mmCIF file of C-alpha atoms and ligand atoms in Angstrom:
data_model
loop_
_atom_site.group_PDB
_atom_site.id
_atom_site.type_symbol
_atom_site.label_atom_id
_atom_site.label_comp_id
_atom_site.label_asym_id
_atom_site.label_seq_id
_atom_site.Cartn_x
_atom_site.Cartn_y
_atom_site.Cartn_z
ATOM 1 C CA UNK A 23 -8.771 8.832 -16.106
ATOM 2 C CA UNK A 24 -11.836 6.807 -15.103
ATOM 3 C CA UNK A 25 -13.116 3.988 -17.285
ATOM 4 C CA UNK A 26 -16.819 4.138 -18.329
ATOM 5 C CA UNK A 27 -17.542 1.218 -15.998
ATOM 6 C CA UNK A 28 -15.836 3.088 -13.124
ATOM 7 C CA UNK A 29 -17.560 5.137 -10.413
ATOM 8 C CA UNK A 30 -19.816 8.035 -11.388
ATOM 9 C CA UNK A 31 -19.090 11.567 -10.194
ATOM 10 C CA UNK A 32 -21.970 11.245 -7.739
ATOM 11 C CA UNK A 33 -20.617 7.965 -6.355
ATOM 12 C CA UNK A 34 -17.160 9.514 -5.964
ATOM 13 C CA UNK A 35 -18.647 12.493 -4.146
ATOM 14 C CA UNK A 36 -20.546 10.273 -1.692
ATOM 15 C CA UNK A 37 -17.412 8.216 -1.112
ATOM 16 C CA UNK A 38 -15.302 11.322 -0.531
ATOM 17 C CA UNK A 39 -17.739 12.541 2.117
ATOM 18 C CA UNK A 40 -17.517 9.262 4.030
ATOM 19 C CA UNK A 41 -14.836 7.950 6.375
ATOM 20 C CA UNK A 42 -11.865 6.202 4.752
ATOM 21 C CA UNK A 43 -13.227 2.786 5.706
ATOM 22 C CA UNK A 44 -16.781 3.490 4.539
ATOM 23 C CA UNK A 45 -15.534 5.246 1.405
ATOM 24 C CA UNK A 46 -13.627 2.129 0.357
ATOM 25 C CA UNK A 47 -16.577 -0.116 1.263
ATOM 26 C CA UNK A 48 -18.631 1.879 -1.233
ATOM 27 C CA UNK A 49 -15.936 2.054 -3.905
ATOM 28 C CA UNK A 50 -14.963 -1.629 -3.639
ATOM 29 C CA UNK A 51 -17.069 -3.110 -6.489
ATOM 30 C CA UNK A 52 -15.543 -0.630 -8.963
ATOM 31 C CA UNK A 53 -12.123 -0.141 -7.363
ATOM 32 C CA UNK A 54 -10.228 -2.292 -9.854
ATOM 33 C CA UNK A 55 -11.263 -0.051 -12.747
ATOM 34 C CA UNK A 56 -10.142 3.161 -11.013
ATOM 35 C CA UNK A 57 -6.671 4.719 -11.173
ATOM 36 C CA UNK A 58 -6.457 4.145 -7.402
ATOM 37 C CA UNK A 59 -5.592 0.482 -7.854
ATOM 38 C CA UNK A 60 -1.825 0.107 -8.096
ATOM 39 C CA UNK A 61 -0.952 -0.370 -11.780
ATOM 40 C CA UNK A 62 0.571 -3.629 -12.951
ATOM 41 C CA UNK A 63 3.737 -1.809 -14.101
ATOM 42 C CA UNK A 64 4.460 -0.850 -10.492
ATOM 43 C CA UNK A 65 3.636 -4.323 -9.188
ATOM 44 C CA UNK A 66 5.894 -5.915 -11.814
ATOM 45 C CA UNK A 67 8.807 -3.553 -11.111
ATOM 46 C CA UNK A 68 8.575 -4.231 -7.379
ATOM 47 C CA UNK A 69 8.262 -7.987 -7.886
ATOM 48 C CA UNK A 70 11.458 -8.064 -9.969
ATOM 49 C CA UNK A 71 13.290 -5.899 -7.441
ATOM 50 C CA UNK A 72 12.179 -8.091 -4.514
ATOM 51 C CA UNK A 73 13.086 -11.421 -6.139
ATOM 52 C CA UNK A 74 16.846 -11.215 -5.469
ATOM 53 C CA UNK A 75 16.133 -10.512 -1.788
ATOM 54 C CA UNK A 76 14.191 -13.766 -1.358
ATOM 55 C CA UNK A 77 13.078 -16.428 -1.143
ATOM 56 C CA UNK A 78 10.559 -15.542 1.535
ATOM 57 C CA UNK A 79 8.283 -17.833 3.463
ATOM 58 C CA UNK A 80 5.225 -15.930 4.782
ATOM 59 C CA UNK A 81 4.071 -12.555 3.455
ATOM 60 C CA UNK A 82 1.615 -9.822 4.408
ATOM 61 C CA UNK A 83 0.010 -7.246 2.087
ATOM 62 C CA UNK A 84 -0.701 -4.270 4.369
ATOM 63 C CA UNK A 85 -3.845 -2.318 3.356
ATOM 64 C CA UNK A 86 -4.364 -4.893 0.621
ATOM 65 C CA UNK A 87 -7.579 -3.483 -0.819
ATOM 66 C CA UNK A 88 -8.620 -5.814 -3.625
ATOM 67 C CA UNK A 89 -5.262 -7.571 -3.445
ATOM 68 C CA UNK A 90 -2.839 -5.859 -5.829
ATOM 69 C CA UNK A 91 0.093 -6.638 -3.554
ATOM 70 C CA UNK A 92 -1.052 -10.224 -3.047
ATOM 71 C CA UNK A 93 -0.067 -10.928 -6.636
ATOM 72 C CA UNK A 94 3.456 -9.748 -5.762
ATOM 73 C CA UNK A 95 3.589 -11.902 -2.634
ATOM 74 C CA UNK A 96 2.355 -14.911 -4.560
ATOM 75 C CA UNK A 97 5.433 -14.678 -6.751
ATOM 76 C CA UNK A 98 8.057 -14.300 -4.047
ATOM 77 C CA UNK A 99 6.661 -16.199 -1.042
ATOM 78 C CA UNK A 100 6.621 -19.955 -0.626
ATOM 79 C CA UNK A 101 4.318 -20.129 2.373
ATOM 80 C CA UNK A 102 1.192 -18.388 3.582
ATOM 81 C CA UNK A 103 0.228 -15.008 2.126
ATOM 82 C CA UNK A 104 -2.183 -12.730 3.974
ATOM 83 C CA UNK A 105 -3.977 -9.554 2.965
ATOM 84 C CA UNK A 106 -5.092 -7.207 5.724
ATOM 85 C CA UNK A 107 -7.426 -4.240 5.289
ATOM 86 C CA UNK A 108 -10.052 -2.521 7.425
ATOM 87 C CA UNK A 109 -12.603 -2.263 4.611
ATOM 88 C CA UNK A 110 -14.853 -5.315 4.565
ATOM 89 C CA UNK A 111 -16.068 -4.243 1.117
ATOM 90 C CA UNK A 112 -12.554 -4.337 -0.314
ATOM 91 C CA UNK A 113 -11.834 -7.732 1.260
ATOM 92 C CA UNK A 114 -15.098 -9.166 -0.059
ATOM 93 C CA UNK A 115 -14.235 -7.897 -3.522
ATOM 94 C CA UNK A 116 -10.717 -9.328 -3.285
ATOM 95 C CA UNK A 117 -12.033 -12.767 -2.381
ATOM 96 C CA UNK A 118 -14.764 -12.683 -5.017
ATOM 97 C CA UNK A 119 -12.534 -11.576 -7.885
ATOM 98 C CA UNK A 120 -10.040 -14.314 -7.156
ATOM 99 C CA UNK A 121 -12.751 -16.943 -6.997
ATOM 100 C CA UNK A 122 -14.434 -15.792 -10.209
ATOM 101 C CA UNK A 123 -11.289 -15.290 -12.283
ATOM 102 C CA UNK A 124 -9.280 -18.084 -10.760
ATOM 103 C CA UNK A 125 -6.631 -15.411 -10.338
ATOM 104 C CA UNK A 126 -3.745 -16.930 -8.535
ATOM 105 C CA UNK A 127 -2.965 -17.116 -4.926
ATOM 106 C CA UNK A 128 0.240 -18.253 -6.585
ATOM 107 C CA UNK A 129 1.192 -17.569 -10.206
ATOM 108 C CA UNK A 130 0.123 -20.016 -12.862
ATOM 109 C CA UNK A 131 3.616 -20.027 -14.299
ATOM 110 C CA UNK A 132 6.912 -19.176 -12.738
ATOM 111 C CA UNK A 133 9.880 -21.319 -13.416
ATOM 112 C CA UNK A 134 13.252 -20.340 -12.014
ATOM 113 C CA UNK A 135 15.031 -20.721 -8.767
ATOM 114 C CA UNK A 136 12.623 -18.627 -6.715
ATOM 115 C CA UNK A 137 9.427 -20.023 -8.180
ATOM 116 C CA UNK A 138 7.205 -20.580 -5.154
ATOM 117 C CA UNK A 139 5.073 -23.507 -4.241
ATOM 118 C CA UNK A 140 1.400 -22.475 -4.364
ATOM 119 C CA UNK A 141 0.856 -20.220 -1.389
ATOM 120 C CA UNK A 142 -2.003 -20.488 1.061
ATOM 121 C CA UNK A 143 -4.037 -17.258 0.972
ATOM 122 C CA UNK A 144 -5.872 -15.492 3.780
ATOM 123 C CA UNK A 145 -7.829 -12.238 3.959
ATOM 124 C CA UNK A 146 -8.042 -10.605 7.368
ATOM 125 C CA UNK A 147 -10.019 -7.580 8.444
ATOM 126 C CA UNK A 148 -7.860 -5.376 10.624
ATOM 127 C CA UNK A 149 -6.531 -1.886 11.188
ATOM 128 C CA UNK A 150 -2.932 -1.330 10.152
ATOM 129 C CA UNK A 151 -2.437 0.704 13.334
ATOM 130 C CA UNK A 152 -3.331 -2.307 15.506
ATOM 131 C CA UNK A 153 -2.389 -5.393 13.544
ATOM 132 C CA UNK A 154 -3.940 -8.654 14.723
ATOM 133 C CA UNK A 155 -0.799 -10.811 14.255
ATOM 134 C CA UNK A 156 2.298 -11.871 16.136
ATOM 135 C CA UNK A 157 5.799 -11.893 14.604
ATOM 136 C CA UNK A 158 4.845 -14.399 11.876
ATOM 137 C CA UNK A 159 5.857 -12.764 8.584
ATOM 138 C CA UNK A 160 9.115 -12.637 6.625
ATOM 139 C CA UNK A 161 7.963 -9.994 4.162
ATOM 140 C CA UNK A 162 5.437 -7.152 4.440
ATOM 141 C CA UNK A 163 4.554 -5.161 1.317
ATOM 142 C CA UNK A 164 2.232 -2.212 0.937
ATOM 143 C CA UNK A 165 0.975 -0.293 -2.083
ATOM 144 C CA UNK A 166 -0.880 2.969 -2.439
ATOM 145 C CA UNK A 167 -2.065 3.364 1.142
ATOM 146 C CA UNK A 168 0.408 5.508 3.087
ATOM 147 C CA UNK A 169 -1.417 8.736 2.243
ATOM 148 C CA UNK A 170 -4.216 7.520 4.504
ATOM 149 C CA UNK A 171 -2.026 7.915 7.585
ATOM 150 C CA UNK A 172 -1.204 11.250 9.142
ATOM 151 C CA UNK A 173 2.532 11.831 9.651
ATOM 152 C CA UNK A 174 2.006 11.590 13.409
ATOM 153 C CA UNK A 175 0.502 8.099 12.968
ATOM 154 C CA UNK A 176 3.501 6.726 11.081
ATOM 155 C CA UNK A 177 5.707 5.860 14.081
ATOM 156 C CA UNK A 178 2.885 3.651 15.373
ATOM 157 C CA UNK A 179 2.238 2.185 11.947
ATOM 158 C CA UNK A 180 5.904 1.327 11.419
ATOM 159 C CA UNK A 181 6.137 -0.106 14.921
ATOM 160 C CA UNK A 182 3.178 -2.375 14.146
ATOM 161 C CA UNK A 183 4.907 -3.613 10.999
ATOM 162 C CA UNK A 184 8.119 -4.267 12.935
ATOM 163 C CA UNK A 185 6.155 -6.297 15.478
ATOM 164 C CA UNK A 186 4.579 -8.603 12.889
ATOM 165 C CA UNK A 187 7.915 -9.313 11.169
ATOM 166 C CA UNK A 188 10.247 -12.062 12.246
ATOM 167 C CA UNK A 189 13.739 -10.716 13.106
ATOM 168 C CA UNK A 190 15.499 -9.992 9.804
ATOM 169 C CA UNK A 191 12.170 -9.764 7.999
ATOM 170 C CA UNK A 192 11.617 -7.121 5.344
ATOM 171 C CA UNK A 193 9.120 -4.300 4.932
ATOM 172 C CA UNK A 194 9.120 -3.301 1.253
ATOM 173 C CA UNK A 195 7.188 -0.670 -0.661
ATOM 174 C CA UNK A 196 7.573 1.616 -3.662
ATOM 175 C CA UNK A 197 7.965 5.319 -3.093
ATOM 176 C CA UNK A 198 8.108 8.280 -5.465
ATOM 177 C CA UNK A 199 10.112 11.465 -5.132
ATOM 178 C CA UNK A 200 7.845 14.507 -5.076
ATOM 179 C CA UNK A 201 7.677 16.203 -8.479
ATOM 180 C CA UNK A 202 9.849 19.304 -9.024
ATOM 181 C CA UNK A 203 8.247 22.227 -7.141
ATOM 182 C CA UNK A 204 7.199 24.300 -10.158
ATOM 183 C CA UNK A 205 5.981 21.383 -12.311
ATOM 184 C CA UNK A 206 2.278 20.903 -13.213
ATOM 185 C CA UNK A 207 2.313 17.621 -11.266
ATOM 186 C CA UNK A 208 3.463 19.454 -8.128
ATOM 187 C CA UNK A 209 0.661 22.010 -8.510
ATOM 188 C CA UNK A 210 -1.892 19.239 -8.970
ATOM 189 C CA UNK A 211 -0.720 17.492 -5.818
ATOM 190 C CA UNK A 212 -0.825 20.760 -3.912
ATOM 191 C CA UNK A 213 -4.343 21.525 -5.169
ATOM 192 C CA UNK A 214 -5.522 18.050 -4.155
ATOM 193 C CA UNK A 215 -3.986 18.523 -0.739
ATOM 194 C CA UNK A 216 -5.671 21.896 -0.221
ATOM 195 C CA UNK A 217 -9.074 20.494 -1.245
ATOM 196 C CA UNK A 218 -8.624 17.625 1.236
ATOM 197 C CA UNK A 219 -7.654 19.984 4.038
ATOM 198 C CA UNK A 220 -10.657 22.219 3.399
ATOM 199 C CA UNK A 221 -12.967 19.190 3.197
ATOM 200 C CA UNK A 222 -11.625 17.878 6.494
ATOM 201 C CA UNK A 223 -11.923 21.264 8.170
ATOM 202 C CA UNK A 224 -15.640 21.506 7.435
ATOM 203 C CA UNK A 225 -16.888 17.904 7.278
ATOM 204 C CA UNK A 226 -17.006 14.890 9.574
ATOM 205 C CA UNK A 227 -15.944 12.109 9.443
ATOM 206 C CA UNK A 228 -12.537 13.050 8.030
ATOM 207 C CA UNK A 229 -11.150 11.394 4.902
ATOM 208 C CA UNK A 230 -7.376 11.296 5.317
ATOM 209 C CA UNK A 231 -5.483 11.219 2.019
ATOM 210 C CA UNK A 232 -2.392 13.410 2.033
ATOM 211 C CA UNK A 233 0.162 11.981 -0.362
ATOM 212 C CA UNK A 234 2.551 14.976 -0.271
ATOM 213 C CA UNK A 235 3.589 14.139 3.266
ATOM 214 C CA UNK A 236 5.073 10.735 2.385
ATOM 215 C CA UNK A 237 8.601 11.683 1.364
ATOM 216 C CA UNK A 238 11.558 9.300 1.014
ATOM 217 C CA UNK A 239 13.946 11.294 3.235
ATOM 218 C CA UNK A 240 11.473 11.579 6.117
ATOM 219 C CA UNK A 241 10.219 8.033 5.800
ATOM 220 C CA UNK A 242 13.739 6.594 5.902
ATOM 221 C CA UNK A 243 14.409 8.428 9.161
ATOM 222 C CA UNK A 244 11.141 7.275 10.683
ATOM 223 C CA UNK A 245 11.775 3.646 9.759
ATOM 224 C CA UNK A 246 15.280 3.793 11.196
ATOM 225 C CA UNK A 247 13.853 5.195 14.436
ATOM 226 C CA UNK A 248 11.284 2.366 14.466
ATOM 227 C CA UNK A 249 14.004 -0.313 14.461
ATOM 228 C CA UNK A 250 14.708 -0.984 10.786
ATOM 229 C CA UNK A 251 17.864 -0.854 8.671
ATOM 230 C CA UNK A 252 16.777 0.969 5.543
ATOM 231 C CA UNK A 253 17.975 0.947 1.938
ATOM 232 C CA UNK A 254 16.468 2.609 -1.117
ATOM 233 C CA UNK A 255 16.577 0.729 -4.448
ATOM 234 C CA UNK A 256 15.970 2.501 -7.740
ATOM 235 C CA UNK A 257 13.119 1.278 -9.941
ATOM 236 C CA UNK A 258 14.340 2.535 -13.335
ATOM 237 C CA UNK A 259 11.559 0.688 -15.174
ATOM 238 C CA UNK A 260 9.119 3.277 -13.797
ATOM 239 C CA UNK A 261 10.700 6.219 -15.588
ATOM 240 C CA UNK A 262 13.072 9.027 -14.800
ATOM 241 C CA UNK A 263 12.934 12.694 -13.879
ATOM 242 C CA UNK A 264 14.229 15.565 -16.010
ATOM 243 C CA UNK A 265 17.663 15.276 -14.343
ATOM 244 C CA UNK A 266 17.858 11.576 -15.258
ATOM 245 C CA UNK A 267 17.328 10.253 -11.712
ATOM 246 C CA UNK A 268 14.733 7.486 -11.303
ATOM 247 C CA UNK A 269 11.234 8.739 -10.555
ATOM 248 C CA UNK A 270 10.445 5.865 -8.221
ATOM 249 C CA UNK A 271 12.361 3.810 -5.742
ATOM 250 C CA UNK A 272 11.689 0.876 -3.464
ATOM 251 C CA UNK A 273 12.279 1.089 0.268
ATOM 252 C CA UNK A 274 13.626 -2.081 1.837
ATOM 253 C CA UNK A 275 13.406 -1.832 5.613
ATOM 254 C CA UNK A 276 14.926 -4.811 7.417
ATOM 255 C CA UNK A 277 13.844 -5.501 10.974
ATOM 256 C CA UNK A 278 16.918 -5.303 13.180
ATOM 257 C CA UNK A 279 17.764 -8.238 15.349
ATOM 258 C CA UNK A 280 19.073 -10.750 12.794
ATOM 259 C CA UNK A 281 17.375 -13.942 11.677
HETATM 260 C C1 SAM B 1233 -5.767 3.184 -2.426
HETATM 261 S S1 SAM B 1233 -6.270 1.683 -1.664
HETATM 262 C C2 SAM B 1233 -4.905 0.634 -2.129
HETATM 263 C C3 SAM B 1233 -5.314 -0.814 -2.223
HETATM 264 C C4 SAM B 1233 -4.238 -1.742 -2.744
HETATM 265 N N1 SAM B 1233 -3.137 -1.839 -1.808
HETATM 266 C C5 SAM B 1233 -3.734 -1.310 -4.113
HETATM 267 O O1 SAM B 1233 -2.569 -0.937 -4.212
HETATM 268 O O2 SAM B 1233 -4.479 -1.379 -5.075
HETATM 269 C C6 SAM B 1233 -5.970 1.967 0.059
HETATM 270 C C7 SAM B 1233 -6.440 0.834 0.955
HETATM 271 O O3 SAM B 1233 -5.968 1.078 2.280
HETATM 272 C C8 SAM B 1233 -6.967 0.652 3.190
HETATM 273 N N2 SAM B 1233 -6.722 1.323 4.475
HETATM 274 C C9 SAM B 1233 -6.624 2.655 4.707
HETATM 275 N N3 SAM B 1233 -6.373 2.886 6.011
HETATM 276 C C10 SAM B 1233 -6.307 1.669 6.621
HETATM 277 C C11 SAM B 1233 -6.066 1.243 7.952
HETATM 278 N N4 SAM B 1233 -5.863 2.123 8.946
HETATM 279 N N5 SAM B 1233 -6.040 -0.077 8.207
HETATM 280 C C12 SAM B 1233 -6.262 -0.989 7.220
HETATM 281 N N6 SAM B 1233 -6.522 -0.648 5.941
HETATM 282 C C13 SAM B 1233 -6.525 0.672 5.641
HETATM 283 C C14 SAM B 1233 -8.265 1.042 2.520
HETATM 284 O O4 SAM B 1233 -9.372 0.351 3.037
HETATM 285 C C15 SAM B 1233 -7.953 0.697 1.063
HETATM 286 O O5 SAM B 1233 -8.327 -0.628 0.766
#
């Protein structure tokens, strides 16, 4: 699961006993070789599913980490793209890896009607629950971070996203159905959840990471209540469940109020 150049067990243990912000500061230099970084297959599937909804002007990658979602924005936005995260370590890593690899703020190739002009890139330190922007974005994406928010924090989080979107702007993210209740994957998720709850009952600061609580049906209702019109798009490229239904979907939440 972890590459040899990834974090050691000791490093992971120290990170897990820290706060979320500090834990990611520590993990940042090795984050891109962990399974926690959103895989390219997911980024590619979301990019292709977003394309027909565009073109977009300005985009935000919420909880950007080392910038996985920035590569999506660079392909579908023509204007400024911004990554926001509260971990300075992750932002520093994101900046450094793009400088050293020349990885794009905009893709090197990309013909076709929606091919963007090179986007201007910014990295901003900020908490997703108190975003430091006005209504200046047309598209907000987020990958792999919702487990860090307690269910009771989500109304505030979604309200923050609504406030930084221009009317008619889109909040887009992939979401997976929970595995079937008796499957090994479901037991693994449950075990992880129990370990987290025990850890947080006996240790401070807490490390919030509860992925079982982020369920499509609930999230759709919460987004609707926060002022979005919500649709769920299948992402068949990411596999299917035993009953043939797609394993992953993409939520498209459109800020009400027209353009
Ligand atoms: C699992 S990483 C995902 C990073 C990246 N989006 C990806 O898909 O590879 C979760 C990220 O969320 C950030 N994060 C968690 N809670 C946050 C908050 N309240 N405000 C801003 N960033 C937050 C962490 O610092 C971390 O970089």
